[in-house]
Amino acid sequence: MAPVAAAQPTRFAIQKARGKGWKTLEVGEDLDHARARFNLMVRVNPRAYFRLIQLDHNAGAGGDGIEFNWKLIELHDPNQGGAAGTGAKPSPGRTPSRAARVAAKPPLRRERVPLPLRFYAAVVLAGLLIGGLLYLRYGLPGP
């Protein structure tokens, strides 16, 4: 008779978008603790994509207890400014393209910056004077 695997508790994972996939940062069994850690990670890095997912053990799979079904609980999308249900979500395993992230940024204000023209003129004039003195001292053919 084959041994029956013990029922595994529901787990909660925090993942961060990396390239074209998601990297699991933390896995725990307490939803309140996972939610608090998720909120902390969002506060520390608000420009990254994070998701909090629920992992349910898939007892029907033959993978020695390593296969899970997952359900999205919260998603932090920096372009939407909120959690799951606040707007468009990237599909699992994908992040928005660079063009989409750049297009979502507000336009930069053009600021007038004065050039230090007097300083540049003084440097050029000093260089000409030093060059002229060196030419007079070493450049003229001697008697």
JSON list of C-alpha atoms in Angstrom, two decimals:
[
{"chain": "A", "resi": 1, "resn": "MET", "atom": "CA", "xyz": [0.00, 0.00, 0.00]},
{"chain": "A", "resi": 2, "resn": "ALA", "atom": "CA", "xyz": [1.44, 3.43, -0.99]},
{"chain": "A", "resi": 3, "resn": "PRO", "atom": "CA", "xyz": [1.94, 6.02, 1.76]},
{"chain": "A", "resi": 4, "resn": "VAL", "atom": "CA", "xyz": [-0.60, 8.85, 1.74]},
{"chain": "A", "resi": 5, "resn": "ALA", "atom": "CA", "xyz": [0.94, 12.31, 1.75]},
{"chain": "A", "resi": 6, "resn": "ALA", "atom": "CA", "xyz": [-0.11, 14.50, 4.65]},
{"chain": "A", "resi": 7, "resn": "ALA", "atom": "CA", "xyz": [-2.32, 17.44, 3.74]},
{"chain": "A", "resi": 8, "resn": "GLN", "atom": "CA", "xyz": [-0.23, 20.56, 3.39]},
{"chain": "A", "resi": 9, "resn": "PRO", "atom": "CA", "xyz": [-1.46, 23.87, 4.78]},
{"chain": "A", "resi": 10, "resn": "THR", "atom": "CA", "xyz": [-2.33, 26.77, 2.52]},
{"chain": "A", "resi": 11, "resn": "ARG", "atom": "CA", "xyz": [0.69, 28.96, 1.97]},
{"chain": "A", "resi": 12, "resn": "PHE", "atom": "CA", "xyz": [1.09, 32.54, 0.87]},
{"chain": "A", "resi": 13, "resn": "ALA", "atom": "CA", "xyz": [3.96, 33.71, -1.33]},
{"chain": "A", "resi": 14, "resn": "ILE", "atom": "CA", "xyz": [5.28, 37.17, -2.13]},
{"chain": "A", "resi": 15, "resn": "GLN", "atom": "CA", "xyz": [6.78, 37.47, -5.59]},
{"chain": "A", "resi": 16, "resn": "LYS", "atom": "CA", "xyz": [8.59, 40.25, -7.44]},
{"chain": "A", "resi": 17, "resn": "ALA", "atom": "CA", "xyz": [8.68, 40.66, -11.22]},
{"chain": "A", "resi": 18, "resn": "ARG", "atom": "CA", "xyz": [12.11, 39.85, -12.66]},
{"chain": "A", "resi": 19, "resn": "GLY", "atom": "CA", "xyz": [12.62, 40.04, -16.41]},
{"chain": "A", "resi": 20, "resn": "LYS", "atom": "CA", "xyz": [9.95, 37.89, -18.01]},
{"chain": "A", "resi": 21, "resn": "GLY", "atom": "CA", "xyz": [9.08, 35.96, -14.86]},
{"chain": "A", "resi": 22, "resn": "TRP", "atom": "CA", "xyz": [8.46, 36.24, -11.13]},
{"chain": "A", "resi": 23, "resn": "LYS", "atom": "CA", "xyz": [10.95, 35.58, -8.34]},
{"chain": "A", "resi": 24, "resn": "THR", "atom": "CA", "xyz": [9.56, 34.23, -5.07]},
{"chain": "A", "resi": 25, "resn": "LEU", "atom": "CA", "xyz": [10.85, 36.33, -2.20]},
{"chain": "A", "resi": 26, "resn": "GLU", "atom": "CA", "xyz": [9.06, 34.81, 0.74]},
{"chain": "A", "resi": 27, "resn": "VAL", "atom": "CA", "xyz": [6.63, 31.98, 1.56]},
{"chain": "A", "resi": 28, "resn": "GLY", "atom": "CA", "xyz": [4.63, 31.74, 4.77]},
{"chain": "A", "resi": 29, "resn": "GLU", "atom": "CA", "xyz": [1.54, 30.13, 6.25]},
{"chain": "A", "resi": 30, "resn": "ASP", "atom": "CA", "xyz": [-0.07, 33.16, 7.90]},
{"chain": "A", "resi": 31, "resn": "LEU", "atom": "CA", "xyz": [-2.06, 35.52, 5.66]},
{"chain": "A", "resi": 32, "resn": "ASP", "atom": "CA", "xyz": [-1.83, 38.51, 8.03]},
{"chain": "A", "resi": 33, "resn": "HIS", "atom": "CA", "xyz": [1.95, 38.19, 8.28]},
{"chain": "A", "resi": 34, "resn": "ALA", "atom": "CA", "xyz": [2.26, 37.74, 4.50]},
{"chain": "A", "resi": 35, "resn": "ARG", "atom": "CA", "xyz": [0.10, 40.83, 3.90]},
{"chain": "A", "resi": 36, "resn": "ALA", "atom": "CA", "xyz": [2.22, 42.89, 6.31]},
{"chain": "A", "resi": 37, "resn": "ARG", "atom": "CA", "xyz": [5.45, 41.76, 4.61]},
{"chain": "A", "resi": 38, "resn": "PHE", "atom": "CA", "xyz": [3.89, 42.48, 1.18]},
{"chain": "A", "resi": 39, "resn": "ASN", "atom": "CA", "xyz": [3.00, 46.03, 2.27]},
{"chain": "A", "resi": 40, "resn": "LEU", "atom": "CA", "xyz": [6.51, 46.53, 3.68]},
{"chain": "A", "resi": 41, "resn": "MET", "atom": "CA", "xyz": [8.11, 45.41, 0.41]},
{"chain": "A", "resi": 42, "resn": "VAL", "atom": "CA", "xyz": [5.86, 47.75, -1.56]},
{"chain": "A", "resi": 43, "resn": "ARG", "atom": "CA", "xyz": [6.81, 50.66, 0.74]},
{"chain": "A", "resi": 44, "resn": "VAL", "atom": "CA", "xyz": [10.52, 49.85, 0.40]},
{"chain": "A", "resi": 45, "resn": "ASN", "atom": "CA", "xyz": [10.42, 49.56, -3.41]},
{"chain": "A", "resi": 46, "resn": "PRO", "atom": "CA", "xyz": [7.24, 51.25, -4.72]},
{"chain": "A", "resi": 47, "resn": "ARG", "atom": "CA", "xyz": [8.41, 51.21, -8.36]},
{"chain": "A", "resi": 48, "resn": "ALA", "atom": "CA", "xyz": [8.54, 47.40, -8.60]},
{"chain": "A", "resi": 49, "resn": "TYR", "atom": "CA", "xyz": [5.80, 44.91, -9.42]},
{"chain": "A", "resi": 50, "resn": "PHE", "atom": "CA", "xyz": [4.89, 42.66, -6.48]},
{"chain": "A", "resi": 51, "resn": "ARG", "atom": "CA", "xyz": [2.19, 40.07, -6.07]},
{"chain": "A", "resi": 52, "resn": "LEU", "atom": "CA", "xyz": [0.83, 38.18, -3.08]},
{"chain": "A", "resi": 53, "resn": "ILE", "atom": "CA", "xyz": [-0.49, 34.77, -4.05]},
{"chain": "A", "resi": 54, "resn": "GLN", "atom": "CA", "xyz": [-2.20, 31.91, -2.25]},
{"chain": "A", "resi": 55, "resn": "LEU", "atom": "CA", "xyz": [-0.64, 28.49, -2.82]},
{"chain": "A", "resi": 56, "resn": "ASP", "atom": "CA", "xyz": [-2.86, 25.43, -2.47]},
{"chain": "A", "resi": 57, "resn": "HIS", "atom": "CA", "xyz": [-1.22, 22.02, -2.59]},
{"chain": "A", "resi": 58, "resn": "ASN", "atom": "CA", "xyz": [-2.26, 20.01, -5.65]},
{"chain": "A", "resi": 59, "resn": "ALA", "atom": "CA", "xyz": [-2.72, 16.56, -4.11]},
{"chain": "A", "resi": 60, "resn": "GLY", "atom": "CA", "xyz": [-3.71, 15.02, -7.46]},
{"chain": "A", "resi": 61, "resn": "ALA", "atom": "CA", "xyz": [-0.32, 15.73, -9.04]},
{"chain": "A", "resi": 62, "resn": "GLY", "atom": "CA", "xyz": [2.40, 13.14, -8.84]},
{"chain": "A", "resi": 63, "resn": "GLY", "atom": "CA", "xyz": [5.22, 15.55, -8.04]},
{"chain": "A", "resi": 64, "resn": "ASP", "atom": "CA", "xyz": [5.91, 14.50, -4.42]},
{"chain": "A", "resi": 65, "resn": "GLY", "atom": "CA", "xyz": [4.07, 17.52, -3.04]},
{"chain": "A", "resi": 66, "resn": "ILE", "atom": "CA", "xyz": [5.86, 20.16, -5.05]},
{"chain": "A", "resi": 67, "resn": "GLU", "atom": "CA", "xyz": [3.01, 21.18, -7.33]},
{"chain": "A", "resi": 68, "resn": "PHE", "atom": "CA", "xyz": [0.66, 23.95, -6.25]},
{"chain": "A", "resi": 69, "resn": "ASN", "atom": "CA", "xyz": [-2.39, 25.74, -7.60]},
{"chain": "A", "resi": 70, "resn": "TRP", "atom": "CA", "xyz": [-2.15, 29.47, -7.03]},
{"chain": "A", "resi": 71, "resn": "LYS", "atom": "CA", "xyz": [-4.61, 32.35, -6.74]},
{"chain": "A", "resi": 72, "resn": "LEU", "atom": "CA", "xyz": [-3.77, 36.05, -6.88]},
{"chain": "A", "resi": 73, "resn": "ILE", "atom": "CA", "xyz": [-4.62, 37.91, -3.67]},
{"chain": "A", "resi": 74, "resn": "GLU", "atom": "CA", "xyz": [-2.93, 41.28, -4.24]},
{"chain": "A", "resi": 75, "resn": "LEU", "atom": "CA", "xyz": [-0.93, 42.88, -7.04]},
{"chain": "A", "resi": 76, "resn": "HIS", "atom": "CA", "xyz": [1.12, 46.04, -6.73]},
{"chain": "A", "resi": 77, "resn": "ASP", "atom": "CA", "xyz": [1.35, 47.74, -10.12]},
{"chain": "A", "resi": 78, "resn": "PRO", "atom": "CA", "xyz": [3.41, 50.96, -9.84]},
{"chain": "A", "resi": 79, "resn": "ASN", "atom": "CA", "xyz": [1.73, 52.36, -12.94]},
{"chain": "A", "resi": 80, "resn": "GLN", "atom": "CA", "xyz": [-1.74, 51.93, -11.43]},
{"chain": "A", "resi": 81, "resn": "GLY", "atom": "CA", "xyz": [-0.79, 52.91, -7.89]},
{"chain": "A", "resi": 82, "resn": "GLY", "atom": "CA", "xyz": [-2.73, 50.21, -6.09]},
{"chain": "A", "resi": 83, "resn": "ALA", "atom": "CA", "xyz": [-3.36, 46.56, -5.46]},
{"chain": "A", "resi": 84, "resn": "ALA", "atom": "CA", "xyz": [-5.33, 43.88, -7.30]},
{"chain": "A", "resi": 85, "resn": "GLY", "atom": "CA", "xyz": [-8.53, 45.04, -8.88]},
{"chain": "A", "resi": 86, "resn": "THR", "atom": "CA", "xyz": [-7.37, 48.64, -9.37]},
{"chain": "A", "resi": 87, "resn": "GLY", "atom": "CA", "xyz": [-6.58, 48.42, -13.04]},
{"chain": "A", "resi": 88, "resn": "ALA", "atom": "CA", "xyz": [-4.94, 46.38, -15.74]},
{"chain": "A", "resi": 89, "resn": "LYS", "atom": "CA", "xyz": [-2.69, 43.63, -14.45]},
{"chain": "A", "resi": 90, "resn": "PRO", "atom": "CA", "xyz": [0.23, 42.14, -16.32]},
{"chain": "A", "resi": 91, "resn": "SER", "atom": "CA", "xyz": [-0.39, 38.57, -17.31]},
{"chain": "A", "resi": 92, "resn": "PRO", "atom": "CA", "xyz": [1.36, 35.96, -15.15]},
{"chain": "A", "resi": 93, "resn": "GLY", "atom": "CA", "xyz": [5.02, 35.76, -16.00]},
{"chain": "A", "resi": 94, "resn": "ARG", "atom": "CA", "xyz": [5.11, 39.02, -17.96]},
{"chain": "A", "resi": 95, "resn": "THR", "atom": "CA", "xyz": [5.96, 42.59, -17.14]},
{"chain": "A", "resi": 96, "resn": "PRO", "atom": "CA", "xyz": [5.05, 45.67, -19.17]},
{"chain": "A", "resi": 97, "resn": "SER", "atom": "CA", "xyz": [7.46, 46.62, -21.92]},
{"chain": "A", "resi": 98, "resn": "ARG", "atom": "CA", "xyz": [9.96, 49.40, -21.40]},
{"chain": "A", "resi": 99, "resn": "ALA", "atom": "CA", "xyz": [8.07, 51.57, -23.87]},
{"chain": "A", "resi": 100, "resn": "ALA", "atom": "CA", "xyz": [4.88, 51.17, -21.83]},
{"chain": "A", "resi": 101, "resn": "ARG", "atom": "CA", "xyz": [6.68, 52.10, -18.60]},
{"chain": "A", "resi": 102, "resn": "VAL", "atom": "CA", "xyz": [8.34, 55.14, -20.19]},
{"chain": "A", "resi": 103, "resn": "ALA", "atom": "CA", "xyz": [5.06, 56.26, -21.77]},
{"chain": "A", "resi": 104, "resn": "ALA", "atom": "CA", "xyz": [3.36, 56.11, -18.36]},
{"chain": "A", "resi": 105, "resn": "LYS", "atom": "CA", "xyz": [5.80, 58.59, -16.78]},
{"chain": "A", "resi": 106, "resn": "PRO", "atom": "CA", "xyz": [4.74, 62.24, -16.64]},
{"chain": "A", "resi": 107, "resn": "PRO", "atom": "CA", "xyz": [6.58, 64.56, -19.04]},
{"chain": "A", "resi": 108, "resn": "LEU", "atom": "CA", "xyz": [9.59, 66.36, -17.62]},
{"chain": "A", "resi": 109, "resn": "ARG", "atom": "CA", "xyz": [9.50, 70.12, -17.19]},
{"chain": "A", "resi": 110, "resn": "ARG", "atom": "CA", "xyz": [12.11, 71.98, -19.20]},
{"chain": "A", "resi": 111, "resn": "GLU", "atom": "CA", "xyz": [14.17, 74.07, -16.84]},
{"chain": "A", "resi": 112, "resn": "ARG", "atom": "CA", "xyz": [16.31, 76.98, -17.96]},
{"chain": "A", "resi": 113, "resn": "VAL", "atom": "CA", "xyz": [19.88, 76.61, -16.79]},
{"chain": "A", "resi": 114, "resn": "PRO", "atom": "CA", "xyz": [22.19, 79.62, -17.24]},
{"chain": "A", "resi": 115, "resn": "LEU", "atom": "CA", "xyz": [25.57, 78.85, -18.78]},
{"chain": "A", "resi": 116, "resn": "PRO", "atom": "CA", "xyz": [28.64, 80.27, -17.01]},
{"chain": "A", "resi": 117, "resn": "LEU", "atom": "CA", "xyz": [29.81, 82.20, -20.08]},
{"chain": "A", "resi": 118, "resn": "ARG", "atom": "CA", "xyz": [32.06, 84.57, -18.10]},
{"chain": "A", "resi": 119, "resn": "PHE", "atom": "CA", "xyz": [33.89, 81.62, -16.56]},
{"chain": "A", "resi": 120, "resn": "TYR", "atom": "CA", "xyz": [34.35, 79.97, -19.98]},
{"chain": "A", "resi": 121, "resn": "ALA", "atom": "CA", "xyz": [35.64, 83.23, -21.45]},
{"chain": "A", "resi": 122, "resn": "ALA", "atom": "CA", "xyz": [38.09, 83.68, -18.57]},
{"chain": "A", "resi": 123, "resn": "VAL", "atom": "CA", "xyz": [39.45, 80.13, -19.03]},
{"chain": "A", "resi": 124, "resn": "VAL", "atom": "CA", "xyz": [39.90, 80.62, -22.80]},
{"chain": "A", "resi": 125, "resn": "LEU", "atom": "CA", "xyz": [41.59, 84.01, -22.27]},
{"chain": "A", "resi": 126, "resn": "ALA", "atom": "CA", "xyz": [43.94, 82.60, -19.62]},
{"chain": "A", "resi": 127, "resn": "GLY", "atom": "CA", "xyz": [44.84, 79.73, -21.95]},
{"chain": "A", "resi": 128, "resn": "LEU", "atom": "CA", "xyz": [45.61, 82.12, -24.79]},
{"chain": "A", "resi": 129, "resn": "LEU", "atom": "CA", "xyz": [47.79, 84.28, -22.53]},
{"chain": "A", "resi": 130, "resn": "ILE", "atom": "CA", "xyz": [49.74, 81.30, -21.18]},
{"chain": "A", "resi": 131, "resn": "GLY", "atom": "CA", "xyz": [50.11, 79.86, -24.69]},
{"chain": "A", "resi": 132, "resn": "GLY", "atom": "CA", "xyz": [51.34, 83.23, -25.99]},
{"chain": "A", "resi": 133, "resn": "LEU", "atom": "CA", "xyz": [53.89, 83.58, -23.19]},
{"chain": "A", "resi": 134, "resn": "LEU", "atom": "CA", "xyz": [55.18, 80.05, -23.77]},
{"chain": "A", "resi": 135, "resn": "TYR", "atom": "CA", "xyz": [55.47, 80.72, -27.50]},
{"chain": "A", "resi": 136, "resn": "LEU", "atom": "CA", "xyz": [57.40, 83.93, -26.89]},
{"chain": "A", "resi": 137, "resn": "ARG", "atom": "CA", "xyz": [59.72, 82.20, -24.42]},
{"chain": "A", "resi": 138, "resn": "TYR", "atom": "CA", "xyz": [60.37, 78.90, -26.22]},
{"chain": "A", "resi": 139, "resn": "GLY", "atom": "CA", "xyz": [58.95, 79.24, -29.72]},
{"chain": "A", "resi": 140, "resn": "LEU", "atom": "CA", "xyz": [60.98, 82.09, -31.23]},
{"chain": "A", "resi": 141, "resn": "PRO", "atom": "CA", "xyz": [64.23, 81.18, -32.96]},
{"chain": "A", "resi": 142, "resn": "GLY", "atom": "CA", "xyz": [67.15, 82.32, -30.84]},
{"chain": "A", "resi": 143, "resn": "PRO", "atom": "CA", "xyz": [70.13, 84.50, -31.97]}
]
